[in-house]
Tab-separated table of C-alpha atoms (C1' of nucleotides) in Angstrom:
chain	number	residue	atom	x	y	z
A	1104	UNK	CA	-15.015	22.148	-1.275
A	1105	UNK	CA	-16.516	25.520	-2.130
A	1106	UNK	CA	-18.835	25.788	0.821
A	1107	UNK	CA	-18.296	23.589	3.835
A	1108	UNK	CA	-18.638	26.586	6.091
A	1109	UNK	CA	-22.308	27.597	6.306
A	1110	UNK	CA	-22.974	24.853	8.826
A	1111	UNK	CA	-20.605	26.600	11.166
A	1112	UNK	CA	-22.817	29.627	11.456
A	1113	UNK	CA	-24.964	27.788	13.952
A	1114	UNK	CA	-21.993	27.083	16.179
A	1115	UNK	CA	-19.721	29.237	18.240
A	1116	UNK	CA	-16.990	26.628	18.376
A	1117	UNK	CA	-16.131	27.031	14.721
A	1118	UNK	CA	-12.516	26.138	15.045
A	1119	UNK	CA	-13.037	22.885	16.912
A	1120	UNK	CA	-15.659	21.768	14.500
A	1121	UNK	CA	-13.498	22.615	11.549
A	1122	UNK	CA	-10.715	20.563	13.083
A	1123	UNK	CA	-13.029	17.600	13.453
A	1124	UNK	CA	-14.715	17.863	10.088
A	1125	UNK	CA	-13.231	15.037	8.076
A	1126	UNK	CA	-11.124	16.107	5.111
A	1127	UNK	CA	-12.795	13.537	2.887
A	1128	UNK	CA	-11.460	15.115	-0.263
A	1129	UNK	CA	-7.790	14.837	0.685
A	1130	UNK	CA	-8.309	11.394	2.202
A	1131	UNK	CA	-9.921	9.999	-0.907
A	1132	UNK	CA	-7.721	11.752	-3.431
A	1133	UNK	CA	-4.708	10.370	-1.602
A	1134	UNK	CA	-6.114	6.882	-1.970
A	1135	UNK	CA	-6.855	7.170	-5.681
A	1136	UNK	CA	-3.621	8.954	-6.494
A	1137	UNK	CA	-1.529	6.375	-4.693
A	1138	UNK	CA	-3.457	3.535	-6.275
A	1139	UNK	CA	-2.670	4.754	-9.774
A	1140	UNK	CA	0.831	5.902	-8.932
A	1141	UNK	CA	2.072	2.519	-7.771
A	1142	UNK	CA	0.265	0.702	-10.551
A	1143	UNK	CA	2.511	2.150	-13.260
A	1144	UNK	CA	5.542	-0.037	-12.559
A	1145	UNK	CA	3.535	-3.224	-12.175
A	1146	UNK	CA	3.528	-4.274	-15.828
A	1147	UNK	CA	7.290	-3.898	-16.128
A	1148	UNK	CA	7.974	-5.655	-12.834
A	1149	UNK	CA	5.878	-8.579	-14.021
A	1150	UNK	CA	8.253	-9.162	-16.921
A	1151	UNK	CA	11.046	-9.766	-14.446
A	1152	UNK	CA	8.959	-11.847	-12.082
A	1153	UNK	CA	9.094	-9.131	-9.458
A	1154	UNK	CA	6.412	-7.507	-7.363
A	1155	UNK	CA	6.052	-4.235	-5.521
A	1156	UNK	CA	8.134	-5.434	-2.629
A	1157	UNK	CA	11.050	-5.968	-4.993
A	1158	UNK	CA	10.521	-2.522	-6.426
A	1159	UNK	CA	10.758	-0.843	-3.051
A	1160	UNK	CA	13.920	-2.695	-2.100
A	1161	UNK	CA	15.569	-2.072	-5.444
A	1162	UNK	CA	14.623	1.579	-5.393
A	1163	UNK	CA	16.128	2.387	-2.024
A	1164	UNK	CA	19.241	0.312	-2.564
A	1165	UNK	CA	19.811	1.903	-5.948
A	1166	UNK	CA	19.368	5.353	-4.500
A	1167	UNK	CA	21.525	4.645	-1.449
A	1168	UNK	CA	24.498	2.517	-2.420
A	1169	UNK	CA	26.035	0.741	0.542
A	1170	UNK	CA	22.786	0.638	2.478
A	1171	UNK	CA	22.812	-1.916	5.302
A	1172	UNK	CA	20.112	-4.438	6.069
A	1173	UNK	CA	19.207	-2.651	9.257
A	1174	UNK	CA	18.786	0.687	7.496
A	1175	UNK	CA	16.669	-0.915	4.812
A	1176	UNK	CA	14.462	-2.574	7.407
A	1177	UNK	CA	13.989	0.784	9.054
A	1178	UNK	CA	12.963	2.399	5.786
A	1179	UNK	CA	10.555	-0.308	4.717
A	1180	UNK	CA	9.190	-1.146	8.145
A	1181	UNK	CA	8.960	-4.845	7.536
A	1182	UNK	CA	10.545	-7.778	9.305
A	1183	UNK	CA	13.886	-9.177	8.265
A	1184	UNK	CA	12.181	-12.424	7.256
A	1185	UNK	CA	9.977	-10.560	4.803
A	1186	UNK	CA	12.862	-8.569	3.463
A	1187	UNK	CA	15.060	-11.604	3.111
A	1188	UNK	CA	12.818	-13.370	0.675
A	1189	UNK	CA	12.673	-10.548	-1.843
A	1190	UNK	CA	16.267	-9.516	-1.289
A	1191	UNK	CA	17.427	-13.058	-1.920
A	1192	UNK	CA	15.573	-13.075	-5.221
A	1193	UNK	CA	17.023	-9.743	-6.245
A	1194	UNK	CA	20.517	-10.990	-5.464
A	1195	UNK	CA	20.011	-14.318	-7.239
A	1196	UNK	CA	18.781	-12.572	-10.352
A	1197	UNK	CA	21.709	-10.178	-10.161
A	1198	UNK	CA	19.907	-6.907	-9.573
A	1199	UNK	CA	21.502	-6.318	-6.194
A	1200	UNK	CA	24.787	-7.429	-4.742
A	1201	UNK	CA	25.749	-7.714	-1.123
A	1202	UNK	CA	29.269	-7.035	0.111
A	1203	UNK	CA	30.702	-7.549	3.546
A	1204	UNK	CA	30.989	-4.353	5.561
A	1205	UNK	CA	34.450	-2.841	5.761
A	1206	UNK	CA	34.458	-1.304	9.201
A	1207	UNK	CA	31.945	-3.758	10.655
A	1208	UNK	CA	32.205	-7.116	8.980
A	1209	UNK	CA	28.899	-8.303	10.348
A	1210	UNK	CA	27.100	-5.841	8.127
A	1211	UNK	CA	26.043	-6.497	4.555
A	1212	UNK	CA	26.370	-3.463	2.350
A	1213	UNK	CA	23.883	-3.512	-0.490
A	1214	UNK	CA	24.543	-2.203	-3.982
A	1215	UNK	CA	22.460	-2.289	-7.123
A	1216	UNK	CA	24.194	-3.881	-10.090
A	1217	UNK	CA	24.234	-2.171	-13.486
A	1218	UNK	CA	21.158	-4.173	-14.402
A	1219	UNK	CA	19.563	-3.203	-11.083
A	1220	UNK	CA	20.261	0.485	-11.534
A	1221	UNK	CA	18.837	0.373	-15.029
A	1222	UNK	CA	15.597	-1.201	-13.884
A	1223	UNK	CA	15.280	1.165	-10.936
A	1224	UNK	CA	15.807	4.137	-13.238
A	1225	UNK	CA	13.298	2.836	-15.756
A	1226	UNK	CA	10.645	2.577	-13.058
A	1227	UNK	CA	11.488	5.944	-11.547
A	1228	UNK	CA	11.197	7.597	-14.946
A	1229	UNK	CA	7.812	6.039	-15.458
A	1230	UNK	CA	6.553	7.486	-12.196
A	1231	UNK	CA	8.256	10.781	-12.906
A	1232	UNK	CA	6.320	11.091	-16.134
A	1233	UNK	CA	3.082	10.900	-14.160
A	1234	UNK	CA	4.338	13.426	-11.638
A	1235	UNK	CA	5.466	15.830	-14.335
A	1236	UNK	CA	2.140	15.599	-16.095
A	1237	UNK	CA	0.423	16.455	-12.847
A	1238	UNK	CA	2.726	19.385	-12.135
A	1239	UNK	CA	2.667	20.707	-15.675
A	1240	UNK	CA	-0.640	22.455	-15.274
A	1241	UNK	CA	0.347	24.065	-11.993
A	1242	UNK	CA	2.202	27.086	-10.740
A	1243	UNK	CA	5.923	26.624	-10.105
A	1244	UNK	CA	5.422	27.005	-6.349
A	1245	UNK	CA	3.051	24.056	-6.370
A	1246	UNK	CA	5.802	21.490	-6.397
A	1247	UNK	CA	7.315	22.910	-3.279
A	1248	UNK	CA	3.943	23.055	-1.562
A	1249	UNK	CA	3.248	19.419	-2.401
A	1250	UNK	CA	6.674	18.390	-1.218
A	1251	UNK	CA	6.265	20.186	2.092
A	1252	UNK	CA	2.786	18.738	2.534
A	1253	UNK	CA	3.951	15.173	2.033
A	1254	UNK	CA	6.861	15.694	4.376
A	1255	UNK	CA	4.577	17.076	7.072
A	1256	UNK	CA	2.262	14.127	6.690
A	1257	UNK	CA	5.033	11.860	7.897
A	1258	UNK	CA	5.263	11.017	11.592
A	1259	UNK	CA	6.992	14.059	13.119
A	1260	UNK	CA	9.595	12.037	14.967
A	1261	UNK	CA	10.870	10.594	11.719
A	1262	UNK	CA	10.406	13.450	9.340
A	1263	UNK	CA	13.968	14.613	9.961
A	1264	UNK	CA	15.204	11.147	9.176
A	1265	UNK	CA	13.210	10.998	5.968
A	1266	UNK	CA	14.304	14.492	5.026
A	1267	UNK	CA	17.911	13.428	5.347
A	1268	UNK	CA	17.286	10.293	3.334
A	1269	UNK	CA	15.383	12.005	0.546
A	1270	UNK	CA	17.207	15.290	0.222
A	1271	UNK	CA	20.477	14.466	1.887
A	1272	UNK	CA	22.113	12.484	-0.904
A	1273	UNK	CA	24.549	14.921	-2.433
A	1274	UNK	CA	24.934	17.990	-0.328
A	1275	UNK	CA	24.318	18.514	3.391
B	1151	UNK	CA	16.184	20.582	-4.125
B	1152	UNK	CA	17.954	23.890	-4.231
B	1153	UNK	CA	20.145	23.221	-7.215
B	1154	UNK	CA	19.329	20.413	-9.587
B	1155	UNK	CA	19.923	22.697	-12.542
B	1156	UNK	CA	23.651	23.330	-12.969
B	1157	UNK	CA	24.142	20.023	-14.756
B	1158	UNK	CA	21.876	21.312	-17.477
B	1159	UNK	CA	24.279	24.009	-18.499
B	1160	UNK	CA	26.300	21.501	-20.425
B	1161	UNK	CA	23.271	20.482	-22.473
B	1162	UNK	CA	21.128	22.222	-25.040
B	1163	UNK	CA	18.229	19.819	-24.540
B	1164	UNK	CA	17.474	21.101	-21.088
B	1165	UNK	CA	13.799	20.428	-21.264
B	1166	UNK	CA	14.078	16.799	-22.325
B	1167	UNK	CA	16.611	16.095	-19.668
B	1168	UNK	CA	14.539	17.770	-17.055
B	1169	UNK	CA	11.579	15.664	-18.111
B	1170	UNK	CA	13.590	12.486	-17.726
B	1171	UNK	CA	15.341	13.372	-14.497
B	1172	UNK	CA	13.600	11.274	-11.894
B	1173	UNK	CA	11.643	13.213	-9.305
B	1174	UNK	CA	13.091	11.117	-6.507
B	1175	UNK	CA	11.948	13.534	-3.846
B	1176	UNK	CA	8.266	13.374	-4.752
B	1177	UNK	CA	8.430	9.645	-5.383
B	1178	UNK	CA	9.940	8.886	-2.001
B	1179	UNK	CA	7.949	11.405	-0.014
B	1180	UNK	CA	4.801	9.917	-1.486
B	1181	UNK	CA	5.869	6.505	-0.255
B	1182	UNK	CA	6.691	7.621	3.276
B	1183	UNK	CA	3.655	9.857	3.597
B	1184	UNK	CA	1.285	7.137	2.456
B	1185	UNK	CA	2.946	4.593	4.708
B	1186	UNK	CA	2.343	6.706	7.782
B	1187	UNK	CA	-1.044	7.948	6.647
B	1188	UNK	CA	-2.614	4.517	6.345
B	1189	UNK	CA	-0.958	3.268	9.510
B	1190	UNK	CA	-3.026	5.541	11.762
B	1191	UNK	CA	-6.243	3.559	11.591
B	1192	UNK	CA	-4.554	0.202	12.039
B	1193	UNK	CA	-4.612	0.074	15.814
B	1194	UNK	CA	-8.308	0.860	15.964
B	1195	UNK	CA	-9.188	-1.568	13.199
B	1196	UNK	CA	-7.349	-4.287	15.086
B	1197	UNK	CA	-9.735	-3.941	18.001
B	1198	UNK	CA	-12.582	-4.880	15.696
B	1199	UNK	CA	-10.706	-7.654	13.944
B	1200	UNK	CA	-10.626	-5.659	10.738
B	1201	UNK	CA	-7.805	-4.785	8.362
B	1202	UNK	CA	-7.165	-2.110	5.799
B	1203	UNK	CA	-9.340	-3.817	3.245
B	1204	UNK	CA	-12.302	-3.504	5.613
B	1205	UNK	CA	-11.466	0.129	6.174
B	1206	UNK	CA	-11.561	0.945	2.481
B	1207	UNK	CA	-14.881	-0.804	1.963
B	1208	UNK	CA	-16.441	0.763	5.029
B	1209	UNK	CA	-15.184	4.199	4.111
B	1210	UNK	CA	-16.627	4.270	0.618
B	1211	UNK	CA	-19.905	2.683	1.603
B	1212	UNK	CA	-20.296	5.088	4.485
B	1213	UNK	CA	-19.561	8.040	2.260
B	1214	UNK	CA	-21.808	6.805	-0.556
B	1215	UNK	CA	-24.937	5.255	0.856
B	1216	UNK	CA	-26.634	2.960	-1.614
B	1217	UNK	CA	-23.417	2.106	-3.415
B	1218	UNK	CA	-23.720	-1.034	-5.529
B	1219	UNK	CA	-21.266	-3.914	-5.617
B	1220	UNK	CA	-20.218	-3.032	-9.154
B	1221	UNK	CA	-19.490	0.574	-8.228
B	1222	UNK	CA	-17.497	-0.510	-5.213
B	1223	UNK	CA	-15.472	-2.946	-7.314
B	1224	UNK	CA	-14.712	-0.148	-9.714
B	1225	UNK	CA	-13.514	2.109	-6.912
B	1226	UNK	CA	-11.363	-0.469	-5.193
B	1227	UNK	CA	-10.120	-2.242	-8.305
B	1228	UNK	CA	-10.203	-5.684	-6.793
B	1229	UNK	CA	-12.073	-8.810	-7.808
B	1230	UNK	CA	-15.514	-9.595	-6.506
B	1231	UNK	CA	-14.118	-12.643	-4.722
B	1232	UNK	CA	-11.724	-10.469	-2.765
B	1233	UNK	CA	-14.390	-7.930	-2.003
B	1234	UNK	CA	-16.863	-10.540	-0.970
B	1235	UNK	CA	-14.754	-11.890	1.820
B	1236	UNK	CA	-14.320	-8.576	3.604
B	1237	UNK	CA	-17.802	-7.387	2.774
B	1238	UNK	CA	-19.298	-10.541	4.229
B	1239	UNK	CA	-17.443	-9.933	7.475
B	1240	UNK	CA	-18.555	-6.317	7.628
B	1241	UNK	CA	-22.151	-7.413	7.112
B	1242	UNK	CA	-21.932	-10.246	9.650
B	1243	UNK	CA	-20.539	-7.918	12.272
B	1244	UNK	CA	-23.245	-5.397	11.459
B	1245	UNK	CA	-21.169	-2.532	10.135
B	1246	UNK	CA	-22.734	-2.636	6.697
B	1247	UNK	CA	-26.097	-3.760	5.501
B	1248	UNK	CA	-27.134	-4.825	2.049
B	1249	UNK	CA	-30.594	-4.138	0.635
B	1250	UNK	CA	-32.091	-5.300	-2.596
B	1251	UNK	CA	-32.094	-2.666	-5.336
B	1252	UNK	CA	-35.380	-0.887	-5.941
B	1253	UNK	CA	-35.295	-0.210	-9.669
B	1254	UNK	CA	-33.028	-3.157	-10.439
B	1255	UNK	CA	-33.632	-5.992	-8.033
B	1256	UNK	CA	-30.448	-7.810	-9.006
B	1257	UNK	CA	-28.393	-5.099	-7.406
B	1258	UNK	CA	-27.366	-4.965	-3.760
B	1259	UNK	CA	-27.372	-1.496	-2.354
B	1260	UNK	CA	-24.883	-1.082	0.442
B	1261	UNK	CA	-25.385	1.074	3.506
B	1262	UNK	CA	-23.293	1.571	6.596
B	1263	UNK	CA	-25.150	0.904	9.841
B	1264	UNK	CA	-24.998	3.381	12.733
B	1265	UNK	CA	-22.118	1.404	14.151
B	1266	UNK	CA	-20.476	1.385	10.725
B	1267	UNK	CA	-20.838	5.109	10.235
B	1268	UNK	CA	-19.404	5.741	13.670
B	1269	UNK	CA	-16.324	3.657	12.996
B	1270	UNK	CA	-15.828	5.196	9.565
B	1271	UNK	CA	-16.080	8.659	11.074
B	1272	UNK	CA	-13.677	7.815	13.863
B	1273	UNK	CA	-11.087	6.661	11.360
B	1274	UNK	CA	-11.630	9.614	9.050
B	1275	UNK	CA	-11.143	12.008	11.950
B	1276	UNK	CA	-7.905	10.323	12.855
B	1277	UNK	CA	-6.557	10.788	9.368
B	1278	UNK	CA	-7.926	14.300	9.234
B	1279	UNK	CA	-5.923	15.200	12.293
B	1280	UNK	CA	-2.741	14.246	10.474
B	1281	UNK	CA	-3.798	16.175	7.399
B	1282	UNK	CA	-4.642	19.264	9.426
B	1283	UNK	CA	-1.345	19.153	11.222
B	1284	UNK	CA	0.409	19.031	7.872
B	1285	UNK	CA	-1.624	21.889	6.435
B	1286	UNK	CA	-1.392	24.032	9.547
B	1287	UNK	CA	2.074	25.286	8.756
B	1288	UNK	CA	1.197	26.143	5.183
B	1289	UNK	CA	-0.379	28.934	3.206
B	1290	UNK	CA	-4.139	28.701	2.650
B	1291	UNK	CA	-3.623	28.109	-1.081
B	1292	UNK	CA	-1.578	25.043	-0.316
B	1293	UNK	CA	-4.555	22.826	0.312
B	1294	UNK	CA	-5.953	23.598	-3.090
B	1295	UNK	CA	-2.593	22.974	-4.732
B	1296	UNK	CA	-2.256	19.609	-3.014
B	1297	UNK	CA	-5.779	18.666	-3.953
B	1298	UNK	CA	-5.226	19.550	-7.597
B	1299	UNK	CA	-1.911	17.712	-7.637
B	1300	UNK	CA	-3.410	14.509	-6.295
B	1301	UNK	CA	-6.286	14.718	-8.728
B	1302	UNK	CA	-3.904	15.165	-11.656
B	1303	UNK	CA	-1.873	12.192	-10.524
B	1304	UNK	CA	-4.868	9.966	-11.176
B	1305	UNK	CA	-5.215	8.278	-14.556
B	1306	UNK	CA	-6.651	11.008	-16.806
B	1307	UNK	CA	-9.466	8.873	-18.136
B	1308	UNK	CA	-10.833	8.393	-14.650
B	1309	UNK	CA	-10.072	11.668	-13.037
B	1310	UNK	CA	-13.512	12.993	-13.971
B	1311	UNK	CA	-15.079	9.949	-12.383
B	1312	UNK	CA	-13.067	10.398	-9.188
B	1313	UNK	CA	-13.811	14.107	-9.144
B	1314	UNK	CA	-17.493	13.328	-9.240
B	1315	UNK	CA	-17.166	10.735	-6.505
B	1316	UNK	CA	-15.071	12.887	-4.197
B	1317	UNK	CA	-16.591	16.311	-4.700
B	1318	UNK	CA	-19.949	15.398	-6.159
B	1319	UNK	CA	-21.752	14.338	-2.984
B	1320	UNK	CA	-23.926	17.255	-2.028
B	1321	UNK	CA	-24.003	19.920	-4.692
B	1322	UNK	CA	-22.739	19.368	-8.273
C	257	DA	C1'	-37.499	-16.941	-25.214
C	258	DT	C1'	-32.871	-16.084	-25.214
C	259	DT	C1'	-29.163	-13.493	-23.798
C	260	DT	C1'	-26.928	-10.351	-20.882
C	261	DT	C1'	-26.071	-8.454	-16.427
C	262	DA	C1'	-25.339	-8.321	-11.268
C	263	DT	C1'	-24.114	-10.893	-7.876
C	264	DG	C1'	-22.573	-15.023	-5.054
C	265	DT	C1'	-19.657	-18.913	-4.235
C	266	DC	C1'	-16.380	-22.911	-4.418
C	267	DA	C1'	-11.642	-24.144	-4.856
C	268	DG	C1'	-6.941	-23.347	-5.265
C	269	DC	C1'	-3.038	-20.405	-5.572
C	270	DC	C1'	0.278	-16.255	-4.992
C	271	DT	C1'	2.552	-12.349	-2.655
C	272	DT	C1'	3.637	-10.045	1.159
C	273	DA	C1'	3.462	-9.676	5.484
C	274	DT	C1'	3.565	-11.626	10.506
C	275	DT	C1'	5.530	-14.212	15.024
C	276	DG	C1'	8.693	-17.125	17.396
C	277	DA	C1'	12.775	-19.693	17.811
C	278	DC	C1'	17.350	-20.536	16.958
C	279	DA	C1'	22.227	-20.157	14.591
C	280	DT	C1'	26.442	-17.701	13.418
C	281	DA	C1'	29.777	-14.341	13.107
C	282	DT	C1'	31.600	-10.290	14.796
C	283	DC	C1'	32.045	-6.403	17.643
C	284	DT	C1'	32.401	-4.159	22.329
C	285	DC	C1'	33.453	-3.625	26.766
C	286	DA	C1'	34.730	-4.824	31.425
D	657	DT	C1'	40.266	-12.821	27.455
D	658	DG	C1'	35.609	-13.785	28.006
D	659	DA	C1'	30.676	-12.317	28.263
D	660	DG	C1'	27.295	-10.093	26.205
D	661	DA	C1'	25.359	-7.293	22.635
D	662	DT	C1'	24.665	-6.716	17.710
D	663	DA	C1'	23.879	-7.752	12.598
D	664	DT	C1'	22.351	-10.951	9.953
D	665	DG	C1'	20.407	-15.503	8.285
D	666	DT	C1'	17.090	-19.173	8.465
D	667	DC	C1'	13.307	-22.566	9.641
D	668	DA	C1'	8.464	-23.097	10.432
D	669	DA	C1'	3.851	-21.810	10.854
D	670	DT	C1'	0.295	-18.450	10.008
D	671	DA	C1'	-2.549	-14.532	8.271
D	672	DA	C1'	-4.309	-10.928	5.181
D	673	DG	C1'	-5.468	-9.733	0.968
D	674	DG	C1'	-5.030	-10.281	-3.431
D	675	DC	C1'	-5.673	-13.457	-7.921
D	676	DT	C1'	-7.835	-16.928	-11.660
D	677	DG	C1'	-11.256	-20.074	-13.239
D	678	DA	C1'	-15.533	-22.221	-13.075
D	679	DC	C1'	-20.138	-22.424	-12.102
D	680	DA	C1'	-24.918	-20.879	-10.188
D	681	DT	C1'	-28.933	-17.851	-9.786
D	682	DA	C1'	-32.053	-14.271	-10.381
D	683	DA	C1'	-33.581	-10.498	-12.857
D	684	DA	C1'	-33.351	-7.380	-16.653
D	685	DA	C1'	-33.117	-6.482	-21.551
D	686	DT	C1'	-33.711	-7.630	-26.252
DNA sequence: ATTTTATGTCAGCCTTATTGACATATCTCA
DNA sequence: TGAGATATGTCAATAAGGCTGACATAAAAT
């Protein structure tokens, strides 16, 4: 938006008006980018008889071995009934396995099988290719800016939680 | 990710490996950010008996007065049967009106009513507040970087089309 | 005059989500 | 030890938002 400002000249409350002027560009670009981003894995998932819900579950389990049902529900923000259907299918088709918790035997600890990890990686690589293509034309600092922007877009009271989940696997 | 590089030292094909190393951070942040971003309008939409599908239709019609059905289908990437259900409801409840095309009388030109524009604006402002909060802690160049990143994430063969749709209303 | 295009509509189906109720096993704490 | 809380599973009904396929109409294009 090269020139959204001239209209402000007739106002003295520039800052308020700026704050209330809809950021249509970022709203719409977010929609289109997400639409195309999630569409990449669809063709592959189809071959396995899976949908996007399966992808999300497989992704987070593969990335976080030993994840519990409760943690997964918290990540996905769906009900246990919804989760159970797709999880059951992933377990039946041997992409995820569920082991009894060691310290708390009520818990089910989820692990991706070899097959599951392979599929999750395949899908992640596909999306990474799109991300890399987008970043390739940009300055090196851009990636960090994008990452910080997305993190700040998240509800503040959970951004720490997400930060831990996304960046916390390894160090910290 | 402070140090994803050391592993590369044992390889001579650094670039290939980097290209194939999944960008888990950007993949997951995109998921969480989008999840929270689209959740904002939900409560308000509920009051009107609308869902996210209604929001998308109302948004693009409000932003592009005189949009045709075909153009809307191309933006949303859904079937006309799916569109028709939500569109019919938006028209019945007087948030959108449909006029016969002037040059081509087969076309339906879609316009948001006053009520429709008000709701669309209300929702856009809500999402803008989140965006502004995210941008507030960042350098001024960040917004442009984010905008370019999102645009590049879109399928290349349509990015020009989206660019026109998003930025093209007004000048060009 | 025929064909193509833009739209609408009927009917049936799928996926992913929801709510509410209830069951079971296990853990925790008084 | 016994009561209650917790983690999970499951049954049933429902809703939203997609899909395919088939068919209809009006208007434009050739």
